[in-house]
């Protein structure tokens, strides 16, 4: 059995395989075709959707975990699909290289994160898919192919965020830069002040994001900017207190209490918001971008046009208040510049991301449904790896290159060897 990290989906594949390289993947795909089995690759399970679920052949990327090469002069690094992001970061650092931007969790596999559109927050650098400069994948007929902006650009445009529906990704070539430090500045602000000062806050910071605490008017802001140094990391006790005890151990206990007594959540959030404090430190970029998150939850995230964010967030706040919802998790807001990845949530537009979370085991369906109505009213695009109810009829309206991507899919997988229930809903049968 395979299941997602959050427990939202399980898979009972008929058979599994752990290939050691693209030739092994190709052989497994051909064998599955002979047996009439669908094929999916299941990684760390950090998607909340059933994107990886199959009852056919499930491939594990566990052995596809090598950093093949780093070329600092060219600014590129080739890594295999199953290399976990935290391991990739450390391997790159040993070679003097780093990703320019990444998300705030680093336990996903490289291919899994990119294929579902994982992103961080940035003024000039977008999500992980926008940093891909080349791909190696296995087609439905078992052929190993490569693509880039100069080599089969249509496949490259469609397959970077492709949910594994265009082929089994075996390796990716990433744009990298020399290692660098980030100065992290975190401080509480009133939500309305954040919304009023958004143009300034975004323009003055390379990486800006904030967390709004529902049932309060407060937000925690994060500003990460490249720094010359020297490094001034958090003291070990401070790091443990903030990132382990407060953000994980104590936060888990608070959410358990809120699940048992939902009526107490607004008061708990008020106390939490008042307890927010400022901190500042400078460390290696990847240590600032990502932090441990062990409290389990379910999540919905939508990408909306950046100019729509203030209205969307104010409507979401009104929804929480008037709907009688009790939401213990902060709402996370991040940003990305427009990119050219056909199925990226930031394709062609300056983007704001709004993510809503509910603690595991707590009811979330009504809140997510009402929040989704707010997001879709602003022509939001759902994160491919997080809960949503959108299907092809909606998605082809908000993605200008959706039809072009489906033509590429027809060429790469005409018999739908890489299909499952999720791809049929979002891409069509």
Tab-separated table of C-alpha atoms in Angstrom:
chain	number	residue	atom	x	y	z
A	1	UNK	CA	0.000	0.000	0.000
A	2	UNK	CA	1.084	3.560	-0.767
A	3	UNK	CA	-0.514	6.667	0.741
A	4	UNK	CA	-0.139	10.405	0.767
A	5	UNK	CA	1.632	12.141	3.633
A	6	UNK	CA	-1.618	13.696	4.850
A	7	UNK	CA	-3.617	10.470	4.548
A	8	UNK	CA	-5.993	11.885	1.914
A	9	UNK	CA	-5.452	9.029	-0.586
A	10	UNK	CA	-4.203	5.468	-0.701
A	11	UNK	CA	-3.103	3.255	-3.550
A	12	UNK	CA	-3.087	-0.532	-3.872
A	13	UNK	CA	-1.074	-1.115	-7.058
A	14	UNK	CA	-1.118	-4.515	-8.657
A	15	UNK	CA	2.656	-4.430	-8.934
A	16	UNK	CA	5.584	-2.150	-8.072
A	17	UNK	CA	9.109	-1.593	-9.325
A	18	UNK	CA	12.149	0.417	-8.222
A	19	UNK	CA	14.132	1.212	-11.379
A	20	UNK	CA	17.807	2.150	-11.207
A	21	UNK	CA	17.898	4.325	-14.323
A	22	UNK	CA	16.030	5.373	-17.446
A	23	UNK	CA	16.640	2.020	-19.157
A	24	UNK	CA	14.959	0.230	-16.246
A	25	UNK	CA	12.039	2.652	-16.393
A	26	UNK	CA	11.692	2.048	-20.122
A	27	UNK	CA	11.648	-1.708	-19.600
A	28	UNK	CA	9.034	-1.419	-16.863
A	29	UNK	CA	6.813	0.772	-19.041
A	30	UNK	CA	7.020	-1.673	-21.960
A	31	UNK	CA	6.256	-4.589	-19.643
A	32	UNK	CA	3.237	-2.776	-18.211
A	33	UNK	CA	1.984	-2.078	-21.736
A	34	UNK	CA	2.227	-5.772	-22.582
A	35	UNK	CA	0.067	-6.518	-19.524
A	36	UNK	CA	-2.361	-3.677	-20.138
A	37	UNK	CA	-1.471	-1.904	-16.890
A	38	UNK	CA	-1.456	1.844	-16.288
A	39	UNK	CA	1.787	3.312	-14.913
A	40	UNK	CA	2.358	6.024	-12.307
A	41	UNK	CA	5.390	7.173	-10.332
A	42	UNK	CA	4.771	7.689	-6.615
A	43	UNK	CA	7.244	9.850	-4.734
A	44	UNK	CA	7.149	11.226	-1.195
A	45	UNK	CA	3.350	11.515	-1.255
A	46	UNK	CA	3.309	15.220	-0.411
A	47	UNK	CA	0.506	15.876	-2.856
A	48	UNK	CA	-2.915	16.080	-1.220
A	49	UNK	CA	-4.568	14.890	-4.430
A	50	UNK	CA	-4.667	11.413	-5.948
A	51	UNK	CA	-2.191	12.460	-8.649
A	52	UNK	CA	0.087	9.433	-8.072
A	53	UNK	CA	-2.571	6.829	-7.278
A	54	UNK	CA	-2.832	3.775	-9.537
A	55	UNK	CA	-4.121	0.218	-9.413
A	56	UNK	CA	-1.595	-0.827	-12.061
A	57	UNK	CA	2.198	-0.465	-11.931
A	58	UNK	CA	3.547	2.021	-9.393
A	59	UNK	CA	7.156	2.994	-9.906
A	60	UNK	CA	9.248	4.122	-6.955
A	61	UNK	CA	11.911	6.755	-7.683
A	62	UNK	CA	13.924	5.792	-4.598
A	63	UNK	CA	16.929	4.555	-6.626
A	64	UNK	CA	16.842	7.522	-9.022
A	65	UNK	CA	18.602	9.658	-6.459
A	66	UNK	CA	21.852	10.870	-7.990
A	67	UNK	CA	23.130	14.349	-8.695
A	68	UNK	CA	24.594	13.571	-12.094
A	69	UNK	CA	26.516	16.759	-12.785
A	70	UNK	CA	27.031	20.400	-11.866
A	71	UNK	CA	28.358	22.980	-14.334
A	72	UNK	CA	28.897	26.245	-12.461
A	73	UNK	CA	30.131	28.032	-15.567
A	74	UNK	CA	26.947	27.154	-17.461
A	75	UNK	CA	24.819	27.567	-14.345
A	76	UNK	CA	23.196	24.137	-14.602
A	77	UNK	CA	22.909	20.922	-12.610
A	78	UNK	CA	21.367	17.613	-13.702
A	79	UNK	CA	19.666	15.551	-10.999
A	80	UNK	CA	17.598	12.397	-11.082
A	81	UNK	CA	13.867	12.414	-10.464
A	82	UNK	CA	13.864	10.745	-7.051
A	83	UNK	CA	16.483	12.930	-5.386
A	84	UNK	CA	14.826	14.473	-2.328
A	85	UNK	CA	15.014	18.268	-2.331
A	86	UNK	CA	16.811	18.459	1.015
A	87	UNK	CA	19.458	16.042	-0.262
A	88	UNK	CA	19.705	17.963	-3.541
A	89	UNK	CA	20.288	21.202	-1.626
A	90	UNK	CA	23.141	19.710	0.387
A	91	UNK	CA	24.680	18.020	-2.655
A	92	UNK	CA	24.590	21.283	-4.591
A	93	UNK	CA	26.080	23.200	-1.656
A	94	UNK	CA	29.046	20.809	-1.584
A	95	UNK	CA	29.648	21.743	-5.240
A	96	UNK	CA	29.263	25.469	-4.625
A	97	UNK	CA	25.806	25.729	-6.197
A	98	UNK	CA	22.253	26.492	-5.102
A	99	UNK	CA	18.728	26.836	-6.457
A	100	UNK	CA	17.681	30.472	-6.804
A	101	UNK	CA	14.293	29.861	-5.181
A	102	UNK	CA	12.346	27.008	-3.642
A	103	UNK	CA	9.351	26.230	-1.464
A	104	UNK	CA	9.191	26.074	2.313
A	105	UNK	CA	9.178	22.260	2.497
A	106	UNK	CA	12.082	20.164	1.207
A	107	UNK	CA	11.000	16.553	1.774
A	108	UNK	CA	9.524	16.024	-1.707
A	109	UNK	CA	11.312	14.336	-4.581
A	110	UNK	CA	12.583	16.676	-7.285
A	111	UNK	CA	10.264	15.356	-9.998
A	112	UNK	CA	7.241	15.123	-7.727
A	113	UNK	CA	7.635	18.714	-6.587
A	114	UNK	CA	8.113	20.068	-10.091
A	115	UNK	CA	5.433	17.976	-11.792
A	116	UNK	CA	2.780	19.322	-9.392
A	117	UNK	CA	3.951	22.944	-9.643
A	118	UNK	CA	5.625	23.413	-6.252
A	119	UNK	CA	6.780	26.993	-5.690
A	120	UNK	CA	8.112	29.374	-3.093
A	121	UNK	CA	7.785	33.140	-3.144
A	122	UNK	CA	9.849	35.495	-5.260
A	123	UNK	CA	10.048	38.857	-6.976
A	124	UNK	CA	12.203	37.819	-9.941
A	125	UNK	CA	12.471	34.011	-9.724
A	126	UNK	CA	9.405	31.794	-9.917
A	127	UNK	CA	8.561	28.244	-8.936
A	128	UNK	CA	10.751	25.192	-9.402
A	129	UNK	CA	9.358	24.431	-12.876
A	130	UNK	CA	10.503	27.827	-14.144
A	131	UNK	CA	14.061	26.854	-13.128
A	132	UNK	CA	14.030	23.670	-15.250
A	133	UNK	CA	16.140	23.975	-18.416
A	134	UNK	CA	16.032	20.361	-19.573
A	135	UNK	CA	14.172	17.093	-18.978
A	136	UNK	CA	14.747	13.393	-19.511
A	137	UNK	CA	11.619	11.238	-19.631
A	138	UNK	CA	10.319	7.886	-20.842
A	139	UNK	CA	7.473	7.901	-23.339
A	140	UNK	CA	4.545	5.492	-23.304
A	141	UNK	CA	6.246	3.376	-25.994
A	142	UNK	CA	9.312	2.965	-23.775
A	143	UNK	CA	11.568	5.385	-25.635
A	144	UNK	CA	13.825	7.633	-23.555
A	145	UNK	CA	13.661	11.219	-24.817
A	146	UNK	CA	15.026	14.614	-23.847
A	147	UNK	CA	13.554	18.050	-24.261
A	148	UNK	CA	14.487	21.683	-23.645
A	149	UNK	CA	13.661	25.108	-25.017
A	150	UNK	CA	15.713	24.238	-28.116
A	151	UNK	CA	14.925	20.513	-28.383
A	152	UNK	CA	11.200	19.671	-28.735
A	153	UNK	CA	10.099	22.966	-27.161
A	154	UNK	CA	6.407	21.992	-27.213
A	155	UNK	CA	7.074	18.938	-25.052
A	156	UNK	CA	9.233	21.106	-22.806
A	157	UNK	CA	6.484	23.712	-22.512
A	158	UNK	CA	3.841	21.133	-21.635
A	159	UNK	CA	5.682	18.549	-19.558
A	160	UNK	CA	7.515	20.632	-16.957
A	161	UNK	CA	4.317	20.782	-14.893
A	162	UNK	CA	2.738	17.650	-16.322
A	163	UNK	CA	1.577	15.401	-13.463
A	164	UNK	CA	3.522	12.554	-15.056
A	165	UNK	CA	0.945	12.428	-17.871
A	166	UNK	CA	3.438	13.219	-20.644
A	167	UNK	CA	5.957	10.564	-19.648
A	168	UNK	CA	7.825	9.178	-16.657
A	169	UNK	CA	10.347	11.841	-15.670
A	170	UNK	CA	13.736	10.310	-14.888
A	171	UNK	CA	15.973	13.402	-14.619
A	172	UNK	CA	15.857	17.179	-14.794
A	173	UNK	CA	18.456	19.805	-15.572
A	174	UNK	CA	18.030	22.805	-13.283
A	175	UNK	CA	19.306	26.349	-13.533
A	176	UNK	CA	21.563	26.970	-10.529
A	177	UNK	CA	23.647	29.842	-9.181
A	178	UNK	CA	26.653	30.008	-6.873
A	179	UNK	CA	25.827	29.423	-3.221
A	180	UNK	CA	24.481	32.489	-1.458
A	181	UNK	CA	23.253	33.703	1.893
A	182	UNK	CA	19.796	34.985	2.726
A	183	UNK	CA	18.980	37.477	5.424
A	184	UNK	CA	15.661	36.510	7.007
A	185	UNK	CA	13.594	39.164	8.725
A	186	UNK	CA	10.335	38.072	10.343
A	187	UNK	CA	7.942	40.375	12.170
A	188	UNK	CA	4.229	40.705	12.986
A	189	UNK	CA	2.085	43.315	11.232
A	190	UNK	CA	-1.583	44.128	11.067
A	191	UNK	CA	-3.214	42.435	8.086
A	192	UNK	CA	-4.690	45.647	6.713
A	193	UNK	CA	-1.282	47.319	6.843
A	194	UNK	CA	0.208	44.417	4.896
A	195	UNK	CA	-2.485	44.667	2.219
A	196	UNK	CA	-2.144	48.442	1.940
A	197	UNK	CA	1.656	48.259	1.667
A	198	UNK	CA	1.817	45.221	-0.659
A	199	UNK	CA	3.350	47.038	-3.671
A	200	UNK	CA	6.109	48.411	-1.445
A	201	UNK	CA	6.717	45.145	0.434
A	202	UNK	CA	6.924	43.143	-2.778
A	203	UNK	CA	9.105	45.646	-4.606
A	204	UNK	CA	11.617	46.030	-1.777
A	205	UNK	CA	12.120	42.316	-1.016
A	206	UNK	CA	13.330	39.494	-3.228
A	207	UNK	CA	11.233	36.964	-1.297
A	208	UNK	CA	8.205	38.261	0.601
A	209	UNK	CA	5.355	36.251	2.126
A	210	UNK	CA	2.972	36.470	5.036
A	211	UNK	CA	0.717	34.327	7.187
A	212	UNK	CA	-2.657	35.661	8.329
A	213	UNK	CA	-4.140	34.200	11.519
A	214	UNK	CA	-7.895	33.658	10.991
A	215	UNK	CA	-10.176	35.197	13.632
A	216	UNK	CA	-7.581	37.942	14.137
A	217	UNK	CA	-6.368	41.033	12.306
A	218	UNK	CA	-2.719	40.007	12.583
A	219	UNK	CA	-0.197	38.537	10.173
A	220	UNK	CA	3.362	37.253	10.425
A	221	UNK	CA	5.536	38.626	7.619
A	222	UNK	CA	8.720	37.115	6.173
A	223	UNK	CA	11.271	39.048	4.115
A	224	UNK	CA	14.209	37.052	2.736
A	225	UNK	CA	16.887	38.914	0.798
A	226	UNK	CA	20.349	37.972	-0.526
A	227	UNK	CA	23.087	39.064	1.879
A	228	UNK	CA	26.831	39.541	1.595
A	229	UNK	CA	27.436	37.974	4.987
A	230	UNK	CA	28.830	36.913	7.279
A	231	UNK	CA	26.360	34.189	8.169
A	232	UNK	CA	24.579	34.750	11.462
A	233	UNK	CA	22.342	31.697	11.899
A	234	UNK	CA	19.939	31.348	14.769
A	235	UNK	CA	21.497	30.099	17.974
A	236	UNK	CA	20.841	26.366	18.360
A	237	UNK	CA	18.473	26.840	21.309
A	238	UNK	CA	16.560	29.617	19.537
A	239	UNK	CA	16.248	27.487	16.400
A	240	UNK	CA	14.970	24.543	18.432
A	241	UNK	CA	12.558	26.724	20.414
A	242	UNK	CA	11.062	28.476	17.371
A	243	UNK	CA	11.153	25.826	14.658
A	244	UNK	CA	10.813	22.616	16.629
A	245	UNK	CA	9.014	23.287	19.888
A	246	UNK	CA	6.760	26.249	19.038
A	247	UNK	CA	6.115	25.539	15.332
A	248	UNK	CA	5.756	21.772	15.633
A	249	UNK	CA	5.403	20.318	19.158
A	250	UNK	CA	3.328	23.101	20.710
A	251	UNK	CA	1.441	23.815	17.478
A	252	UNK	CA	0.419	20.138	17.306
A	253	UNK	CA	-0.955	20.295	20.844
A	254	UNK	CA	-2.824	23.528	20.125
A	255	UNK	CA	-4.443	22.021	17.058
A	256	UNK	CA	-5.448	18.892	18.931
A	257	UNK	CA	-7.135	21.101	21.513
A	258	UNK	CA	-8.870	23.065	18.787
A	259	UNK	CA	-10.095	19.898	17.095
A	260	UNK	CA	-11.578	18.704	20.388
A	261	UNK	CA	-13.098	22.118	21.205
A	262	UNK	CA	-13.569	24.153	17.980
A	263	UNK	CA	-15.317	27.005	19.808
A	264	UNK	CA	-11.987	27.802	21.507
A	265	UNK	CA	-10.070	28.321	18.241
A	266	UNK	CA	-10.740	32.086	17.856
A	267	UNK	CA	-9.469	32.739	21.377
A	268	UNK	CA	-6.463	30.473	20.799
A	269	UNK	CA	-5.602	32.341	17.596
A	270	UNK	CA	-5.897	35.678	19.386
A	271	UNK	CA	-3.379	34.504	21.970
A	272	UNK	CA	-1.081	33.097	19.254
A	273	UNK	CA	-1.238	36.336	17.263
A	274	UNK	CA	-0.374	38.432	20.313
A	275	UNK	CA	2.574	36.136	21.035
A	276	UNK	CA	4.179	36.791	17.636
A	277	UNK	CA	7.650	38.287	17.908
A	278	UNK	CA	10.282	39.537	15.490
A	279	UNK	CA	13.500	37.741	14.640
A	280	UNK	CA	16.335	38.163	12.137
A	281	UNK	CA	19.142	35.876	11.014
A	282	UNK	CA	21.387	35.147	8.010
A	283	UNK	CA	22.135	31.657	6.751
A	284	UNK	CA	22.660	29.511	3.661
A	285	UNK	CA	19.777	30.083	1.246
A	286	UNK	CA	18.316	26.597	1.399
A	287	UNK	CA	18.300	26.663	5.212
A	288	UNK	CA	16.254	29.865	5.119
A	289	UNK	CA	13.833	28.814	2.373
A	290	UNK	CA	12.714	25.535	3.973
A	291	UNK	CA	11.814	24.570	7.525
A	292	UNK	CA	10.501	21.391	9.197
A	293	UNK	CA	6.717	20.941	9.164
A	294	UNK	CA	5.593	17.873	11.037
A	295	UNK	CA	2.056	18.900	12.016
A	296	UNK	CA	-0.201	17.162	9.498
A	297	UNK	CA	-2.993	18.988	7.715
A	298	UNK	CA	-5.008	19.130	4.507
A	299	UNK	CA	-4.548	22.061	2.161
A	300	UNK	CA	-6.115	23.935	-0.724
A	301	UNK	CA	-4.130	26.581	-2.583
A	302	UNK	CA	-5.116	28.800	-5.495
A	303	UNK	CA	-3.069	31.119	-7.672
A	304	UNK	CA	-4.890	34.380	-8.402
A	305	UNK	CA	-3.806	37.449	-10.389
A	306	UNK	CA	-1.611	39.445	-8.011
A	307	UNK	CA	-3.748	42.559	-8.344
A	308	UNK	CA	-6.780	40.592	-7.101
A	309	UNK	CA	-5.144	39.509	-3.841
A	310	UNK	CA	-6.380	42.256	-1.472
A	311	UNK	CA	-9.997	41.708	-2.500
A	312	UNK	CA	-9.662	37.931	-2.358
A	313	UNK	CA	-8.142	37.986	1.119
A	314	UNK	CA	-10.704	40.431	2.479
A	315	UNK	CA	-13.509	38.260	1.113
A	316	UNK	CA	-11.880	35.174	2.627
A	317	UNK	CA	-11.694	36.932	5.990
A	318	UNK	CA	-15.388	37.853	5.732
A	319	UNK	CA	-16.209	34.254	4.792
A	320	UNK	CA	-14.487	32.924	7.916
A	321	UNK	CA	-16.326	35.384	10.145
A	322	UNK	CA	-19.827	35.037	8.699
A	323	UNK	CA	-19.653	31.316	7.954
A	324	UNK	CA	-19.031	30.190	11.510
A	325	UNK	CA	-15.806	28.456	10.495
A	326	UNK	CA	-13.147	27.659	13.078
A	327	UNK	CA	-9.741	27.694	11.394
A	328	UNK	CA	-6.671	27.142	13.552
A	329	UNK	CA	-4.013	27.194	10.794
A	330	UNK	CA	-2.665	30.461	9.390
A	331	UNK	CA	-3.515	31.335	5.785
A	332	UNK	CA	-0.299	31.511	3.760
A	333	UNK	CA	0.216	34.107	1.008
A	334	UNK	CA	3.129	34.003	-1.450
A	335	UNK	CA	4.009	35.535	-4.822
A	336	UNK	CA	5.588	34.640	-8.159
A	337	UNK	CA	6.401	36.491	-11.388
A	338	UNK	CA	4.803	35.386	-14.644
A	339	UNK	CA	6.492	32.398	-16.291
A	340	UNK	CA	6.278	30.536	-19.625
A	341	UNK	CA	5.527	27.008	-18.348
A	342	UNK	CA	2.245	26.088	-20.075
A	343	UNK	CA	0.547	24.435	-17.088
A	344	UNK	CA	2.244	26.452	-14.359
A	345	UNK	CA	-0.142	28.291	-12.069
A	346	UNK	CA	1.890	31.452	-12.807
A	347	UNK	CA	1.783	31.086	-16.592
A	348	UNK	CA	1.582	34.492	-18.239
A	349	UNK	CA	0.587	36.528	-15.192
A	350	UNK	CA	2.001	38.063	-12.027
A	351	UNK	CA	0.647	35.752	-9.365
A	352	UNK	CA	-0.359	35.646	-5.719
A	353	UNK	CA	-0.886	32.318	-3.978
A	354	UNK	CA	-3.406	31.883	-1.176
A	355	UNK	CA	-3.224	28.606	0.774
A	356	UNK	CA	-5.799	27.510	3.339
A	357	UNK	CA	-5.086	24.642	5.746
A	358	UNK	CA	-7.131	22.576	8.173
A	359	UNK	CA	-5.662	20.306	10.852
A	360	UNK	CA	-5.846	16.583	10.123
A	361	UNK	CA	-9.055	14.926	11.255
A	362	UNK	CA	-10.976	18.205	11.417
A	363	UNK	CA	-13.865	18.869	9.006
A	364	UNK	CA	-12.722	20.935	6.032
A	365	UNK	CA	-15.134	20.284	3.149
A	366	UNK	CA	-17.518	23.215	3.699
A	367	UNK	CA	-14.742	25.723	4.358
A	368	UNK	CA	-12.757	24.608	1.317
A	369	UNK	CA	-15.868	24.674	-0.873
A	370	UNK	CA	-16.706	28.243	0.138
A	371	UNK	CA	-13.082	29.371	-0.140
A	372	UNK	CA	-12.836	27.786	-3.590
A	373	UNK	CA	-15.799	29.867	-4.739
A	374	UNK	CA	-13.876	33.001	-3.709
A	375	UNK	CA	-10.768	31.854	-5.569
A	376	UNK	CA	-12.540	30.840	-8.765
A	377	UNK	CA	-14.460	34.128	-8.875
A	378	UNK	CA	-11.012	35.710	-9.399
A	379	UNK	CA	-10.130	33.167	-12.135
A	380	UNK	CA	-7.841	31.337	-9.741
A	381	UNK	CA	-5.825	28.323	-10.800
A	382	UNK	CA	-5.671	25.457	-8.291
A	383	UNK	CA	-2.334	24.069	-7.207
A	384	UNK	CA	-2.116	20.719	-9.015
A	385	UNK	CA	-0.989	18.900	-5.872
A	386	UNK	CA	-3.503	20.328	-3.405
A	387	UNK	CA	-7.192	19.711	-2.858
A	388	UNK	CA	-9.618	21.244	-5.339
A	389	UNK	CA	-12.719	20.276	-7.315
A	390	UNK	CA	-11.900	21.778	-10.729
A	391	UNK	CA	-12.084	19.730	-13.926
A	392	UNK	CA	-11.019	20.191	-17.546
A	393	UNK	CA	-14.003	22.398	-18.413
A	394	UNK	CA	-12.780	25.000	-15.907
A	395	UNK	CA	-9.037	24.540	-16.324
A	396	UNK	CA	-9.005	24.993	-20.083
A	397	UNK	CA	-10.595	28.422	-19.533
A	398	UNK	CA	-7.892	29.691	-17.173
A	399	UNK	CA	-4.838	28.205	-18.956
A	400	UNK	CA	-4.257	29.820	-22.370
A	401	UNK	CA	-2.030	26.929	-23.577
A	402	UNK	CA	-4.157	24.124	-22.160
A	403	UNK	CA	-5.298	22.907	-25.592
A	404	UNK	CA	-1.725	22.961	-26.893
A	405	UNK	CA	-0.602	20.878	-23.899
A	406	UNK	CA	-3.307	18.294	-24.572
A	407	UNK	CA	-2.125	17.975	-28.177
A	408	UNK	CA	1.345	17.157	-26.871
A	409	UNK	CA	-0.166	14.607	-24.500
A	410	UNK	CA	-1.938	12.955	-27.433
A	411	UNK	CA	1.424	12.616	-29.180
A	412	UNK	CA	3.280	11.330	-26.131
A	413	UNK	CA	0.663	8.986	-24.679
A	414	UNK	CA	-2.177	8.292	-27.138
A	415	UNK	CA	-3.301	5.165	-25.259
A	416	UNK	CA	-3.243	6.913	-21.871
A	417	UNK	CA	-0.701	4.559	-20.322
A	418	UNK	CA	0.083	7.251	-17.733
A	419	UNK	CA	-3.530	8.113	-16.878
A	420	UNK	CA	-5.411	7.726	-13.620
A	421	UNK	CA	-8.622	9.093	-12.128
A	422	UNK	CA	-7.022	12.456	-11.319
A	423	UNK	CA	-5.547	13.087	-14.766
A	424	UNK	CA	-8.879	12.085	-16.325
A	425	UNK	CA	-10.633	14.747	-14.245
A	426	UNK	CA	-8.189	17.580	-14.871
A	427	UNK	CA	-6.989	16.706	-18.396
A	428	UNK	CA	-9.953	14.721	-19.718
A	429	UNK	CA	-10.240	11.024	-20.597
